[in-house]
CSV table of C-alpha atoms in Angstrom, one decimal:
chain,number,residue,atom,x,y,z
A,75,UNK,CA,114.0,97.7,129.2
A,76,UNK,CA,114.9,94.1,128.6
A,77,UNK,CA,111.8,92.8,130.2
A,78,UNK,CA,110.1,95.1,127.3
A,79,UNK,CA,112.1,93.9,124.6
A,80,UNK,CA,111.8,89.9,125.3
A,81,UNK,CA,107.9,90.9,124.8
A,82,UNK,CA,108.5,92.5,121.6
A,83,UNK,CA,110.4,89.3,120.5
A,84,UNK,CA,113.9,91.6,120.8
A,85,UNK,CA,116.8,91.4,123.0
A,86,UNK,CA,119.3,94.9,123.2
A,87,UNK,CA,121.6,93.8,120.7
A,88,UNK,CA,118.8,93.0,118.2
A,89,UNK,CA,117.0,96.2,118.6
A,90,UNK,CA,120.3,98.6,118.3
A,91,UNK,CA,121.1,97.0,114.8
A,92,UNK,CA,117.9,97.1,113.6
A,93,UNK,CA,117.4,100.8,115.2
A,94,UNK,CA,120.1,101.3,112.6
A,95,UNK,CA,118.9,99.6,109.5
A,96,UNK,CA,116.0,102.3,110.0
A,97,UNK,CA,118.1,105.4,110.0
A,98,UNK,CA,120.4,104.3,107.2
A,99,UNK,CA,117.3,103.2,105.3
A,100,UNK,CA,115.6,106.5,105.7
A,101,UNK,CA,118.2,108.2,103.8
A,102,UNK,CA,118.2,105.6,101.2
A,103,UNK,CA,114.5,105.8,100.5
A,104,UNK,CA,114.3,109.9,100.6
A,105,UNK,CA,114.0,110.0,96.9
A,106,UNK,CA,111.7,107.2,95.9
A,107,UNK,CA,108.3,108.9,96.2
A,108,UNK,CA,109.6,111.8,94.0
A,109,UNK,CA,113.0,111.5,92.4
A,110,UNK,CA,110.7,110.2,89.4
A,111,UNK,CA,108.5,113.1,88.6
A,112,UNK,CA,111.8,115.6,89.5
A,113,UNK,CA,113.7,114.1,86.3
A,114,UNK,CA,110.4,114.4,84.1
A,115,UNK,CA,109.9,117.7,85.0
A,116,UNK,CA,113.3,118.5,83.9
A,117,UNK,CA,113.5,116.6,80.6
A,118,UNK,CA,113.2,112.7,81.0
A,119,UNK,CA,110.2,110.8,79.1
A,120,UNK,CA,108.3,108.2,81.3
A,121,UNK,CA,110.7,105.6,79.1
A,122,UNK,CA,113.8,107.1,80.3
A,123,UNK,CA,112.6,107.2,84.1
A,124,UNK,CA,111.7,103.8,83.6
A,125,UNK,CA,115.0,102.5,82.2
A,126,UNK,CA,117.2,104.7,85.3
A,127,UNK,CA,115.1,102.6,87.9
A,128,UNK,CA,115.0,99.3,86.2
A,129,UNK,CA,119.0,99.2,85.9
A,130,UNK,CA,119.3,100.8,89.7
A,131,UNK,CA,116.9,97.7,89.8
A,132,UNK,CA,119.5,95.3,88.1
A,133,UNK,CA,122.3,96.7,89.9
A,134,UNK,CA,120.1,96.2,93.9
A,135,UNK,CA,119.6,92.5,92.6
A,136,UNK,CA,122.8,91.8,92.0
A,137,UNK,CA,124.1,93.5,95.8
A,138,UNK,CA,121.3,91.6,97.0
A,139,UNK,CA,122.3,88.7,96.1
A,140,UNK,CA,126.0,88.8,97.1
A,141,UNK,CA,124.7,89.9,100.2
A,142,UNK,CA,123.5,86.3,101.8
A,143,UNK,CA,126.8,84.3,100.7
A,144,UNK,CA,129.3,87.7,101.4
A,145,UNK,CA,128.1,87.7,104.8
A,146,UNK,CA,128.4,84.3,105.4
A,147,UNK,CA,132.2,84.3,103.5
A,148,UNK,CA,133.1,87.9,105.0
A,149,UNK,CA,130.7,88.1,108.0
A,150,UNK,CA,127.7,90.4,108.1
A,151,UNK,CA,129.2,93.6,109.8
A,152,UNK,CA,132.4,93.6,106.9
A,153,UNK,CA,129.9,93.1,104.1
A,154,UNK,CA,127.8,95.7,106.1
A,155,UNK,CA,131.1,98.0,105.6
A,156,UNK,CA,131.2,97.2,102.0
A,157,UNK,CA,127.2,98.3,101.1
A,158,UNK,CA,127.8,101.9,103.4
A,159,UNK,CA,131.7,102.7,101.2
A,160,UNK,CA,129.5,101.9,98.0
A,161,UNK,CA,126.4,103.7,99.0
A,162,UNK,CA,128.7,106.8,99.8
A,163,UNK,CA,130.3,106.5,96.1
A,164,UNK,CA,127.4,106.4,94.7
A,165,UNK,CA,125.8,109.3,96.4
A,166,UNK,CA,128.6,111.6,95.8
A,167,UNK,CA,129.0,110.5,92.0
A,168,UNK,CA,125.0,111.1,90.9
A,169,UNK,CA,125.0,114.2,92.7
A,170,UNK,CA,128.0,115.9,91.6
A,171,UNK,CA,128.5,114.4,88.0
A,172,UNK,CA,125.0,112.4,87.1
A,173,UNK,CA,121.8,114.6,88.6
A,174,UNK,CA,123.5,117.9,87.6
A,175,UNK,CA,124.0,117.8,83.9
A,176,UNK,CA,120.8,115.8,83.1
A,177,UNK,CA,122.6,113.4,81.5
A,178,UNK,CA,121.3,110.0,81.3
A,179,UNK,CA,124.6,108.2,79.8
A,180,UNK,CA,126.0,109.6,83.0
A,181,UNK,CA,123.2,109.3,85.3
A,182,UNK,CA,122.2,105.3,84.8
A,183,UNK,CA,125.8,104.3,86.3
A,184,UNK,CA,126.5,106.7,88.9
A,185,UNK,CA,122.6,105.9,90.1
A,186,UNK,CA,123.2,102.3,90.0
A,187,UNK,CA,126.3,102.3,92.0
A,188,UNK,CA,124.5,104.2,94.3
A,189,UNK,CA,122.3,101.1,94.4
A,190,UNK,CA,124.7,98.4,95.3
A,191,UNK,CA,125.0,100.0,98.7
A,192,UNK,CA,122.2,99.7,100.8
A,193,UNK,CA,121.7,96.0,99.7
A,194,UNK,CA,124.7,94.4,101.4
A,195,UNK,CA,123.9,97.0,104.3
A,196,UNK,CA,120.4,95.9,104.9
A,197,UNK,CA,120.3,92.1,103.5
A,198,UNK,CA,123.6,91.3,105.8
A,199,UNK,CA,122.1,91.9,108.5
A,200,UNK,CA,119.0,89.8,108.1
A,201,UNK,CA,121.2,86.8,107.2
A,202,UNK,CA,122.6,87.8,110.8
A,203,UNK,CA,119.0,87.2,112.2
A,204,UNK,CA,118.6,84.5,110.7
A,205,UNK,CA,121.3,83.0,112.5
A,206,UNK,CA,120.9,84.8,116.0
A,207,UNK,CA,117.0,85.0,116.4
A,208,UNK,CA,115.6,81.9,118.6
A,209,UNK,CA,113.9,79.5,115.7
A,210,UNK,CA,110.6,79.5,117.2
A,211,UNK,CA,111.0,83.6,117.1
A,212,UNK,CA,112.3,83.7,113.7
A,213,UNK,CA,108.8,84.6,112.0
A,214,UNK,CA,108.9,87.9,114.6
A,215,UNK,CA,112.1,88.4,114.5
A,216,UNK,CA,112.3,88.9,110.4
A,217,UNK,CA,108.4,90.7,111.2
A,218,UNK,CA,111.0,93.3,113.4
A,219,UNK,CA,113.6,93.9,110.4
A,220,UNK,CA,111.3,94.7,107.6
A,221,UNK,CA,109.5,97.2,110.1
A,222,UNK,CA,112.7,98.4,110.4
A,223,UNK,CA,113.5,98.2,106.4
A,224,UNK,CA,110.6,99.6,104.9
A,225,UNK,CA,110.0,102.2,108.0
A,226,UNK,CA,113.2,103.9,106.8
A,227,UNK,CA,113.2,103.1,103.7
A,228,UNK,CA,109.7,104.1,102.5
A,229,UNK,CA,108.2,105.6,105.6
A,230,UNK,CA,110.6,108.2,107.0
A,231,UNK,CA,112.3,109.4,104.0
A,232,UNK,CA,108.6,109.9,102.2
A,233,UNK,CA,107.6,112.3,104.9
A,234,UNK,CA,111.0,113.7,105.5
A,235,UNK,CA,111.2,114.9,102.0
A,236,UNK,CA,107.2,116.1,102.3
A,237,UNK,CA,108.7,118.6,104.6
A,238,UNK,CA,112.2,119.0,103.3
A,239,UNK,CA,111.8,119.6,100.1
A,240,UNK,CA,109.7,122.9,100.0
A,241,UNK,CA,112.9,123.9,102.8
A,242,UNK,CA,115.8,122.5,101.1
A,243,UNK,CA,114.9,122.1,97.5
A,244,UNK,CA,115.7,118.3,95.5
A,245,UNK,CA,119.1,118.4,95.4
A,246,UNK,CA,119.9,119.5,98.9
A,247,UNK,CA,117.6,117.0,100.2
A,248,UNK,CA,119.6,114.2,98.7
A,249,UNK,CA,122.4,115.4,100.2
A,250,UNK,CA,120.9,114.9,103.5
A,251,UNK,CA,120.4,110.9,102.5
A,252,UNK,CA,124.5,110.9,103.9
A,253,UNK,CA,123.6,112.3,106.8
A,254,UNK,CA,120.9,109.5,107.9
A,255,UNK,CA,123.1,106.9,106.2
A,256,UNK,CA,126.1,108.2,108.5
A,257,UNK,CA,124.3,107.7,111.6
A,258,UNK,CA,122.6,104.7,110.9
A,259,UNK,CA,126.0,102.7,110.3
A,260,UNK,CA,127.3,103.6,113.0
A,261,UNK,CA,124.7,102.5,115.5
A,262,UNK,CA,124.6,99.2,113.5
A,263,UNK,CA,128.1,98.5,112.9
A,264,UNK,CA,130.1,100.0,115.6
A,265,UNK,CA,127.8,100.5,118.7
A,266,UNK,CA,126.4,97.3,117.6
A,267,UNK,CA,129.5,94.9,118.6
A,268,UNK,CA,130.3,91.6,117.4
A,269,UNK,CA,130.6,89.0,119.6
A,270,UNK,CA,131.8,85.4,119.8
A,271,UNK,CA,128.5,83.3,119.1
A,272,UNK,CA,128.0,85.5,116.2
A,273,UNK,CA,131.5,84.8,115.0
A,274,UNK,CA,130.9,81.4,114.9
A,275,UNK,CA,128.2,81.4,112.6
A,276,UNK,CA,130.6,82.6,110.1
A,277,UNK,CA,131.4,79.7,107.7
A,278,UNK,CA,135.2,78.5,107.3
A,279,UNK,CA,137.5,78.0,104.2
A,280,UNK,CA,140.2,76.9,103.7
A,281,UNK,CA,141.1,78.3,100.5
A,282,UNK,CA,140.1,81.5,98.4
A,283,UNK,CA,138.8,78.6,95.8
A,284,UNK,CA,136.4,77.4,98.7
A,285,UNK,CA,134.6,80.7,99.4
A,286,UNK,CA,134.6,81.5,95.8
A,287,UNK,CA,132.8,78.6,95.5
A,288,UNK,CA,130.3,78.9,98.3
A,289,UNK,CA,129.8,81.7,96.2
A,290,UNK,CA,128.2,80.3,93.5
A,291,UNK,CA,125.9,77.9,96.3
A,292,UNK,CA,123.8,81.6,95.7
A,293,UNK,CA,122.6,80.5,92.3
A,294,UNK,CA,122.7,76.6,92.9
A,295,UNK,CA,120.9,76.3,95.5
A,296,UNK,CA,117.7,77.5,93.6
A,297,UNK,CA,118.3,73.9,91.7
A,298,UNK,CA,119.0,71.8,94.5
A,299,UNK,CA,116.3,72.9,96.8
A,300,UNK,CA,113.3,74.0,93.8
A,301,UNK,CA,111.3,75.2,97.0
A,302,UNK,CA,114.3,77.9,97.2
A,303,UNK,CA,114.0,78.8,93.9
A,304,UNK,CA,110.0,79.6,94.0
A,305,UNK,CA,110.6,81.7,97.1
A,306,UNK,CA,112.6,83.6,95.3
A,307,UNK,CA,110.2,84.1,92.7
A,308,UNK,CA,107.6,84.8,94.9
A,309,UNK,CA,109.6,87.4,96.6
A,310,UNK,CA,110.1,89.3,93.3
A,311,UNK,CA,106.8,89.9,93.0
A,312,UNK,CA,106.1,90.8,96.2
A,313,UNK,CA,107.0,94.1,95.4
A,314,UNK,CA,107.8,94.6,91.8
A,315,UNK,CA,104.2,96.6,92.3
A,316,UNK,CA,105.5,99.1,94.5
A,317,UNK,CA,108.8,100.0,92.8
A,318,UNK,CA,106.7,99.9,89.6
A,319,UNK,CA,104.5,102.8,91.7
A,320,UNK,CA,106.6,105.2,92.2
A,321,UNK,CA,107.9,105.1,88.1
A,322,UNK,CA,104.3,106.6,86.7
A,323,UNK,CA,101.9,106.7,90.2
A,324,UNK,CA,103.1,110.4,90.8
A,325,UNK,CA,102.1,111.4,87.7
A,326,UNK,CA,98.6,109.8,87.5
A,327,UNK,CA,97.9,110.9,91.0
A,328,UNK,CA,99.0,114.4,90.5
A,329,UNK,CA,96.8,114.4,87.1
A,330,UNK,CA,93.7,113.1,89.1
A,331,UNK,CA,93.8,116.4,91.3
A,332,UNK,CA,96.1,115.4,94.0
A,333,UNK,CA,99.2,117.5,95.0
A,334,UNK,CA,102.2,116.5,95.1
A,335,UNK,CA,102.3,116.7,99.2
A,336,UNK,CA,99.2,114.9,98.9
A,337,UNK,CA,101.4,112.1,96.9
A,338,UNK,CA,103.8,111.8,99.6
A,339,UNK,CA,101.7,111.5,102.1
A,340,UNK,CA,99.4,108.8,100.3
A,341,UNK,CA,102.5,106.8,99.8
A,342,UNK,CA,103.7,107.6,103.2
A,343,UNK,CA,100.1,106.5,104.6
A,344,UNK,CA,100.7,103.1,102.5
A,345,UNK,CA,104.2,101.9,103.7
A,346,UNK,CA,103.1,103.1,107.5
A,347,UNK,CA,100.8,100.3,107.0
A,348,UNK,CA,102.9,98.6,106.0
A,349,UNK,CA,105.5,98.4,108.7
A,350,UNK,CA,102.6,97.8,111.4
A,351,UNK,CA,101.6,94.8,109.5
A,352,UNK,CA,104.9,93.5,109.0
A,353,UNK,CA,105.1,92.9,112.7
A,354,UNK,CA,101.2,91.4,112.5
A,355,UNK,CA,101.9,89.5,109.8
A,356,UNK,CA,105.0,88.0,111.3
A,357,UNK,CA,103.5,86.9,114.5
A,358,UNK,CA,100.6,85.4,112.2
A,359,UNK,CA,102.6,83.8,110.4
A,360,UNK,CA,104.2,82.0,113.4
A,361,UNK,CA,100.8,80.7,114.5
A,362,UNK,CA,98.8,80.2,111.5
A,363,UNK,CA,101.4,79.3,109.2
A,364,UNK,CA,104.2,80.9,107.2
A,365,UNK,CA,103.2,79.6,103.4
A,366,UNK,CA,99.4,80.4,103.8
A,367,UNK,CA,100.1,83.8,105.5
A,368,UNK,CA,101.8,84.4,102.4
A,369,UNK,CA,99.3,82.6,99.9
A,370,UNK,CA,96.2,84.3,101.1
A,371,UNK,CA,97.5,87.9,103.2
A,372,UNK,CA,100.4,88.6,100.4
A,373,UNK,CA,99.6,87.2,97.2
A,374,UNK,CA,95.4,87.3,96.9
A,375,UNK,CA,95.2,90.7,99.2
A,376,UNK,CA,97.7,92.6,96.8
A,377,UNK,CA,95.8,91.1,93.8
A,378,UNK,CA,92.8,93.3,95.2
A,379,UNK,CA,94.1,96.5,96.6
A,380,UNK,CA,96.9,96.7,92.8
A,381,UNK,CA,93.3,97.3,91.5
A,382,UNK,CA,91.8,99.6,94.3
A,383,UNK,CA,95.0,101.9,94.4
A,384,UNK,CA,94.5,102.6,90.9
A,385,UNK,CA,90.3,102.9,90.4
A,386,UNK,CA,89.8,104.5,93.9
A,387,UNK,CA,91.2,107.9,91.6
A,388,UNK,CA,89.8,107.1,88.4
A,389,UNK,CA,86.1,106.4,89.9
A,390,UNK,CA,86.6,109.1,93.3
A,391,UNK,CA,88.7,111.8,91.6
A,392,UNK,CA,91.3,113.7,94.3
A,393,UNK,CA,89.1,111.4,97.3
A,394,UNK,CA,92.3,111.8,99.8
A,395,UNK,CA,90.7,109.8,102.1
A,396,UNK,CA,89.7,107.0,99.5
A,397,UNK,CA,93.0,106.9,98.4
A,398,UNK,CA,94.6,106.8,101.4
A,399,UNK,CA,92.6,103.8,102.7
A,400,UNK,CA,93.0,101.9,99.0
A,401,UNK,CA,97.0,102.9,99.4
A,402,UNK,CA,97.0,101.6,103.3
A,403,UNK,CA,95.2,98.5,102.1
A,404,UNK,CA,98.2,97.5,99.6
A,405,UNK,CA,100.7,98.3,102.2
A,406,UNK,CA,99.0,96.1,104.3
A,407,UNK,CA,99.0,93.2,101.9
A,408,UNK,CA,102.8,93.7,101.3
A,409,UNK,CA,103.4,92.5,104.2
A,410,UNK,CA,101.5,89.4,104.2
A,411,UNK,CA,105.0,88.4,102.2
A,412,UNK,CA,107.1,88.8,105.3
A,413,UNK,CA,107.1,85.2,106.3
A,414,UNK,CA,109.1,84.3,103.5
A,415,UNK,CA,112.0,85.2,105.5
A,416,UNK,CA,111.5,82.9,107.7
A,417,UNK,CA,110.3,79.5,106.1
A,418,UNK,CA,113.2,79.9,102.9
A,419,UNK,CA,115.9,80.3,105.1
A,420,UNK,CA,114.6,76.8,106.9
A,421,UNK,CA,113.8,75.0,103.9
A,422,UNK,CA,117.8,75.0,103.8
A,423,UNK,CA,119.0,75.1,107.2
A,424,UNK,CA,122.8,74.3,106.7
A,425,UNK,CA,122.9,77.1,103.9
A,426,UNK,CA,121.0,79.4,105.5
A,427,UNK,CA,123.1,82.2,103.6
A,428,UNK,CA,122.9,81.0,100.5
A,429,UNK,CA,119.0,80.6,100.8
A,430,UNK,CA,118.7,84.5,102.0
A,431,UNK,CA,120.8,85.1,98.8
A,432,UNK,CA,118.3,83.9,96.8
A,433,UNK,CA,115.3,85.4,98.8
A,434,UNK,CA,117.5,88.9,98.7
A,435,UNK,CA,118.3,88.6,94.9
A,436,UNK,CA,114.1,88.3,94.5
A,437,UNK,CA,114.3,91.3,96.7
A,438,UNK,CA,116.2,93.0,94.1
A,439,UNK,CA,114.9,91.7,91.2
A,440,UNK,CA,111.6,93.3,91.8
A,441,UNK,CA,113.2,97.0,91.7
A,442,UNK,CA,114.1,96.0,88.1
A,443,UNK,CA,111.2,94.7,87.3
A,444,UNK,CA,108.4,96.9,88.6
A,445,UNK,CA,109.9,99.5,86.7
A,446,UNK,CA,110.8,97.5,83.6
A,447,UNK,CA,107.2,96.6,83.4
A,448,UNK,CA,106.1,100.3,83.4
A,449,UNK,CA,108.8,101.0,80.8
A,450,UNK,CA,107.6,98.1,78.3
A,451,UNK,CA,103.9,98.1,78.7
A,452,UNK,CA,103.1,101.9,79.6
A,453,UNK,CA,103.3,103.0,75.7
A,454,UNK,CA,101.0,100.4,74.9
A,455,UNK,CA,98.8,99.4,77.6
A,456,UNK,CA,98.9,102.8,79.5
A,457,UNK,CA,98.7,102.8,83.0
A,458,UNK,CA,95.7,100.5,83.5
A,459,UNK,CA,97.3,98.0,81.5
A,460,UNK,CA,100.5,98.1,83.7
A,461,UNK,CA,98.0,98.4,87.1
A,462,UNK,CA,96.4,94.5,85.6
A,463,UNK,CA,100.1,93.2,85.3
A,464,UNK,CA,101.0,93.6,88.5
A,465,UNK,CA,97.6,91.9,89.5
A,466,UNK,CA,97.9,89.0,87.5
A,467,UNK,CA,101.5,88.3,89.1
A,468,UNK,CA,100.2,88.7,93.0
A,469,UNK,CA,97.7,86.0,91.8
A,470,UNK,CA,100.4,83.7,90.5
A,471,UNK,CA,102.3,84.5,93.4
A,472,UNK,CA,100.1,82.4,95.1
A,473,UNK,CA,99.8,80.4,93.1
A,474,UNK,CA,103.4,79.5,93.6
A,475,UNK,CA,103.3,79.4,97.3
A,476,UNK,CA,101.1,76.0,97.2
A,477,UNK,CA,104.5,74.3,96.2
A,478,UNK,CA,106.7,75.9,98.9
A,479,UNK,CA,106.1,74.1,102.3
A,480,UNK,CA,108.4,73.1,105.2
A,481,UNK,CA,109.5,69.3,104.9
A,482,UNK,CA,107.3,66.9,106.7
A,483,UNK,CA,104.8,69.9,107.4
A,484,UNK,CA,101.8,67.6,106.8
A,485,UNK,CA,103.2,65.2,109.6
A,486,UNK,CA,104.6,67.4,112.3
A,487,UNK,CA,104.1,70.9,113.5
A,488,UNK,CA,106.0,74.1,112.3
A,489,UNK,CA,107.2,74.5,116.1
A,490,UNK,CA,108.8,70.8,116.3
A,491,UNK,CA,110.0,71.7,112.4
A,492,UNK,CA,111.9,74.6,113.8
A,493,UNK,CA,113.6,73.4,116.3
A,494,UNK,CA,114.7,70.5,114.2
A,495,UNK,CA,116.3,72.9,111.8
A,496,UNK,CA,118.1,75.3,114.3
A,497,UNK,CA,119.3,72.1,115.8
A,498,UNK,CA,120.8,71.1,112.3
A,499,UNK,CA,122.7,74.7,112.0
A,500,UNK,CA,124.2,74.8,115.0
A,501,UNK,CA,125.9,71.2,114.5
């Protein structure tokens, strides 16, 4: 078995924590491709949809960024602890006092809490590969956990719920979410031991004042290293396009002549993609470079298929098999992003945390601002409007990745780059 995982670019430990990242992710994600459509068929405009996912949004940014500099302060498997006790919360309070009265006062703060969970869970645990991959694996390595992240999060749980939900009904099926959350912690926090090289890439302090102020090394780091910074920006628009989906695509898919099974399983067909290419995409990236991976795959590629996912219905009507293709296309092109996990986290190599803060707080950022888009522009623009948006921002996303190389990368190779910077970390 270990002969099969060093081919995969894994060893044991590696592939039982991200084995469960994809469980507790699954139960996380069970919602997305219909929670949205649920509340508008029981009362909530498009507006008020919009404005529940953009604060969820808010409230996954700002987890997402503690996540980077709590793991390095707490360690990733305590701030792992802290994400699962706040998804929990936040499950039981939307379901028992937010879903069930239709209440949006009510509903936008139990909801967001429930957001602040999986986060810390997910992002901790990358700032942990970061750390424990080999550098010149790294690209794979971060390839492994988003196939992991978005195969629960937006794989599984979409076709899960295709088949739970005419069983269980909405609200019983997010009350399975704990059940896949349950088990996923525990394969990735307790079966998944800590041992002593991992302890010591946990940073020291001295005081409380000290880690507080790492803390802020989240935010400042975006100054001191401006390559940071664009990463991060990059990364929130990676996919602000695909949380903004799931706010009005339902809708405009169903009102083309799909079903809503059929909507699942477009979606479903578009983050399976997905995860296949996040492994491509992160072994590409290792040989063909990491910033024009992202540039060209990510960034020009999602430019194309934003536009395809939304005319392949108006032009084709209920085509399911034109669809499907258009949706697998942009799920393809997602991942051409994956490499940013790699190269920010080296453009900073003795604040690796910090620097995963900032790619993890873009990560969060774009669930509020895909949906805040649809909520602004939809009115005005309608959904074509919103579908050219989200194009013109993949094309300034690369754009953006011109300005976001490795130091010296014009001089000496990534490979020599690499080990330079793992070098650096582990003095």
């Amino acid at each position: 078995m270990n002969g099969v995982l060093q081919k995969l670019g894994l060893d044991s430990k590696m592939a039982l924590g991200l084995f469960g990242v994809l469980i507790f992710m699954m139960g996380d994600g069970l919602e997305q491709g219909w929670l949205s459509s649920y509340l508008m068929d029981h009362g909530l405009t498009v507006q008020e949809s919009a404005l529940l996912f953009s604060v969820y949004g808010f409230a996954v940014a700002i987890a997402a960024w503690l996540s980077g500099v709590l793991a390095e302060i707490l360690g990733p498997r305590k701030a792992m602890i802290i994400g699962l006790a706040l998804f929990v919360i936040g499950t039981l309070a939307f379901l028992t006092v937010g879903i069930k009265g239709m209440n949006l006062a009510i509903m936008i703060p139990t909801y967001s809490l429930r957001g602040l969970g999986y986060p810390l869970f997910a992002y901790s645990f990358l700032v942990w590969i970061t750390y424990y991959a080999p550098s010149d694996k790294l690209g794979t390595a971060v390839g492994w956990f988003w196939f992991a992240f978005t195969g629960g999060l937006n794989v599984l749980g979409a076709y899960y719920s295709s088949f739970a939900l005419p069983i269980l009904g909405e609200i019983h099926t997010l009350w399975s979410a704990l059940i896949f959350v349950a088990l996923g912690a525990t394969i990735a926090i307790l079966l998944n031991k800590e041992d002593a090289s991992q302890k010591n890439n946990n940073k020291k302090f001295e005081t409380k004042a000290e880690a507080l102020k790492y803390l802020t090394k989240g935010i400042t780091i975006a100054f001191e290293i401006p390559k940071v910074g664009l990463g991060g920006l990059v990364r929130t628009i990676n996919t602000a396009g695909a949380y903004g989906f799931v706010v009005f695509m339902p809708t405009y898919m169903m009102d083309a002549g799909f079903t809503r099974t059929e909507w699942l399983q477009i979606y479903g067909a578009l983050w399976t993609t997905n995860i296949v290419f996040n492994l491509i995409f992160g072994i590409v990236g290792d040989k063909l470079g990491w910033r024009n991976t992202v540039m060209w795959f990510g960034g020009v590629g999602c430019a194309f298929f934003t536009l395809a996912f939304y005319y392949v219905p108006a032009f084709m009507g209920a085509n399911y098999l034109a669809a499907t293709i258009a949706a697998a296309g942009f799920g393809a092109c997602l991942a051409g992003y994956v490499p940013l996990s790699a190269l920010v986290p080296s453009l900073a190599p003795e604040n690796k945390g910090a620097a995963m803060s900032i790619l993890s707080l873009g990560a969060g950022l774009s669930t509020f601002v895909g949906p805040a888009i649809v909520g602004v522009f939809i009115g005005s623009l309608g959904a074509v409007g919103v579908i050219w948006i989200y194009t013109a921002l993949y094309i300034v996303s690369a754009f953006l990745m011109k300005f976001v190389t490795l130091p010296k990368s014009g001089k000496v190779t990534q490979s020599k780059d690499l080990n330079n910077i793992k070098q650096a970390a582990s003095n």
